[in-house]
Amino acid sequence: VYEQFSRRVADLHASPIREILSVIDRPGMVSFAGGLPAPETFPELTLDHLPRALLQYGASEGEAELRERIAADLGGIGLPCSPEQVLVLSGSQQGIDLVAKLFIDPGTLVAVESPTYLAALQVFRFFGASFSGFDPQQPAMSWSGAQRPAFVYAIPTFQNLTGRCYTTDERVALARSCDAHGVPLFEDDPYRDLAYDPCDRTPGLRLGFLVASPDLVVYLTRLKQATDLHSSRLSRWLVLQQLRDARRAQRLEQLLATYRGKRDFFAAALERHLGDAVSWEMPPGGLFFWLTLARSRDTRTLLPEAIRRGVAFMPGEPFYPAVSNGCGALRLNFNHADAAQTERGLATLEQLIAE
Amino acid sequence: VYEQFSRRVADLHASPIREILSVIDRPGMVSFAGGLPAPETFPELTLDHLPRALLQYGASEGEAELRERIAADLGGIGLPCSPEQVLVLSGSQQGIDLVAKLFIDPGTLVAVESPTYLAALQVFRFFGASFSGFDPQQPAMSWSGAQRPAFVYAIPTFQNLTGRCYTTDERVALARSCDAHGVPLFEDDPYRDLAYDPCDRTPGLRLGFLVASPDLVVYLTRLKQATDLHSSRLSRWLVLQQLRDARRAQRLEQLLATYRGKRDFFAAALERHLGDAVSWEMPPGGLFFWLTLARSRDTRTLLPEAIRRGVAFMPGEPFYPAVSNGCGALRLNFNHADAAQTERGLATLEQLIAE
């Protein structure tokens, strides 16, 4: 449109996820598309005891008590860190933006899983990254010269979108590769607490926080200043209240029971409706089933007709760093639709795939 | 630190404002430094009638009702626009980040006032901008070839930091120059509502929103998606409640009376303490006095001793797009300190400048 636009705008595309989210509010639409949490699990919120001083401008890094609380929690799961290493964010997407700003010039190499989180690929691409893949099950890597990436981006725990959880051996091998080559590891960990089955979970980041080594956190804090000065102090205070709440562990148990029940119900419905047409592994945590069609085809071509019939899902192709036509995979969120919607939505997909 | 850092990190410096904000909480510190609003004017907030559905992920652009409300308000002050042109932001700094991402490559020319808002200069520089200045009192410009900027950044209403307000003629001349050369105008308008004296105020942007022409808003929305998916829906809902409140106009009147009184008190105290040592113009709106020392010197060299004596202010030098040593100007916020603190703070500055 404007000749004055920056060169990076050529790589600026609308997010397929956000585009799909804009249709799911239509009456009667069953959405398996986004990573939406179940609304019935939302907490009650109040500002009754909000200190008025929190309506003033505040620190870029977050309030001291919240950072201390996060550092203590991370210490409790085996990742010792100081409160000074914790940066509170306006959502995890902001962490991806800050890391991209810190590391990526046009042509910078970034190592990613394939497939991986779509919105991270978009941001990295926007800043000019090129990609090298790595196999989560063979994470011991030997990078040399121009093959060495600026950083590794990985989602080891309930990977969005396959739901897979790295074993401890795989985690150790990946960490050793990074250490040996001086390559920073950027771990994205949105679903750590959403674990339904026992599996290896070693420490990582949390939604809305970023924890980095002391030499990196200085730069990330400056980038945060330049990006939005600071995040909402109201939100930070409300999160702190949730962390302080003595009933927190009990609430998480209830939430996991609800989500585990939804996952198991969804798996049974998948088996009934699509047992012959697709294959999948049971996700031990997170929010998604990752389905592979028995007859491979580009799942993007199915989406318009699915939406016309009132069902939204996420095609697999945009989640690959290399152009992928016809990976034959799709991602379904299992916890947003209720039981009746799930039945109807999967029956519709069954019919559509059969056609 | 890391050889893998992006090239832009070389231009990443800590914000002097944010650094100073980190010391103003010290007991006994009088701060004239930040652009802090007066805490006694903060509204009461409650989440009592918050719709639970707002705790779900939401639209990048903001809820429809809030966008409609903002568009209607802007129409009321003479800037007709559609709700689709309104993008709700996580604070105005985010608008600066999005515009920089949209337009600035290394070497891109941006036209700015001199001095101008420090945090905008930092972001533009970080993305690689070079600067051309323009005189707000001579805004009719004729750009040709490589002199034509990618955009003009201006704060026509109560400029942060001089407090100056463009006349209608100056506004028209600037707009005509931009139109004639196809140069987008990025107007920053944080203080429009903080007007103490009659003056020309024509429409512009609002804190926390960005309004753009329809062809630009598509790109800015995608950039917003990539930056943080969407802003806090809680905050957006709370802002909407404030906009809906029938007592809003009355509250603004009261706030202006409070701020006008503080400005006038500050001006009288300035006259008493620094009448011989500095010159200034009475700011018709906004939050700042912009002082010029009778004997020019680099005001950054005064700051450490001022802070040691318990007074923080903002040196003028970082607000210039070109390197400026010894502009001999400083910016004082007049509405955060109370009367006794103002007296003590200005007496300290008087003493310091005399020495």
PDB file of N, CA and C in Angstrom, chain A residues 2 5-6 15 24 52 82 108 111 128 152 212 221-222 235 314 329 353:
ATOM      1  N   TYR A   2       1.699   1.381   1.024  1.00  0.00           N
ATOM      2  CA  TYR A   2       2.581   2.536   1.117  1.00  0.00           C
ATOM      3  C   TYR A   2       3.983   2.103   0.729  1.00  0.00           C
ATOM      4  N   PHE A   5       6.487   1.615   3.679  1.00  0.00           N
ATOM      5  CA  PHE A   5       6.476   0.515   4.643  1.00  0.00           C
ATOM      6  C   PHE A   5       7.868  -0.103   4.786  1.00  0.00           C
ATOM      7  N   SER A   6       8.136  -0.654   5.957  1.00  0.00           N
ATOM      8  CA  SER A   6       9.401  -1.350   6.165  1.00  0.00           C
ATOM      9  C   SER A   6       9.412  -2.649   5.365  1.00  0.00           C
ATOM     10  N   SER A  15      -2.901 -13.667  11.237  1.00  0.00           N
ATOM     11  CA  SER A  15      -2.799 -14.931  11.943  1.00  0.00           C
ATOM     12  C   SER A  15      -3.998 -15.797  11.602  1.00  0.00           C
ATOM     13  N   ILE A  24     -15.857 -17.791  15.423  1.00  0.00           N
ATOM     14  CA  ILE A  24     -16.394 -18.801  16.348  1.00  0.00           C
ATOM     15  C   ILE A  24     -17.522 -18.282  17.220  1.00  0.00           C
ATOM     16  N   ARG A  52      -4.818   1.676  46.015  1.00  0.00           N
ATOM     17  CA  ARG A  52      -5.009   2.735  45.023  1.00  0.00           C
ATOM     18  C   ARG A  52      -3.710   3.130  44.321  1.00  0.00           C
ATOM     19  N   SER A  82      16.556 -15.997  40.749  1.00  0.00           N
ATOM     20  CA  SER A  82      16.317 -14.868  41.641  1.00  0.00           C
ATOM     21  C   SER A  82      15.137 -14.063  41.107  1.00  0.00           C
ATOM     22  N   THR A 108      18.889 -14.376  10.148  1.00  0.00           N
ATOM     23  CA  THR A 108      19.292 -15.081  11.367  1.00  0.00           C
ATOM     24  C   THR A 108      18.663 -16.476  11.424  1.00  0.00           C
ATOM     25  N   ALA A 111      16.574 -22.404  15.400  1.00  0.00           N
ATOM     26  CA  ALA A 111      16.238 -23.836  15.364  1.00  0.00           C
ATOM     27  C   ALA A 111      14.901 -24.055  16.056  1.00  0.00           C
ATOM     28  N   GLY A 128      12.657 -11.621  10.127  1.00  0.00           N
ATOM     29  CA  GLY A 128      13.608 -12.028   9.093  1.00  0.00           C
ATOM     30  C   GLY A 128      14.305 -13.353   9.314  1.00  0.00           C
ATOM     31  N   VAL A 152      17.573 -21.725  20.177  1.00  0.00           N
ATOM     32  CA  VAL A 152      16.646 -22.833  19.937  1.00  0.00           C
ATOM     33  C   VAL A 152      15.312 -22.463  20.578  1.00  0.00           C
ATOM     34  N   ALA A 212      14.934 -15.351  32.596  1.00  0.00           N
ATOM     35  CA  ALA A 212      16.123 -15.437  31.754  1.00  0.00           C
ATOM     36  C   ALA A 212      17.364 -15.336  32.622  1.00  0.00           C
ATOM     37  N   THR A 221      14.551  -6.456  29.664  1.00  0.00           N
ATOM     38  CA  THR A 221      13.828  -5.416  30.397  1.00  0.00           C
ATOM     39  C   THR A 221      13.811  -4.112  29.602  1.00  0.00           C
ATOM     40  N   ARG A 222      14.917  -3.763  28.985  1.00  0.00           N
ATOM     41  CA  ARG A 222      14.945  -2.554  28.152  1.00  0.00           C
ATOM     42  C   ARG A 222      13.988  -2.691  26.968  1.00  0.00           C
ATOM     43  N   SER A 235      -3.781  -6.264  36.351  1.00  0.00           N
ATOM     44  CA  SER A 235      -3.641  -7.692  36.034  1.00  0.00           C
ATOM     45  C   SER A 235      -2.572  -8.325  36.920  1.00  0.00           C
ATOM     46  N   MET A 314      -8.225 -26.291  13.414  1.00  0.00           N
ATOM     47  CA  MET A 314      -6.999 -25.634  12.991  1.00  0.00           C
ATOM     48  C   MET A 314      -6.225 -26.552  12.048  1.00  0.00           C
ATOM     49  N   ALA A 329      -2.470 -33.202   8.598  1.00  0.00           N
ATOM     50  CA  ALA A 329      -2.684 -33.191  10.049  1.00  0.00           C
ATOM     51  C   ALA A 329      -3.577 -32.016  10.417  1.00  0.00           C
ATOM     52  N   ILE A 353     -14.772 -35.732   6.025  1.00  0.00           N
ATOM     53  CA  ILE A 353     -13.596 -36.506   5.609  1.00  0.00           C
ATOM     54  C   ILE A 353     -14.019 -37.678   4.726  1.00  0.00           C
TER      55      ILE A 353
END
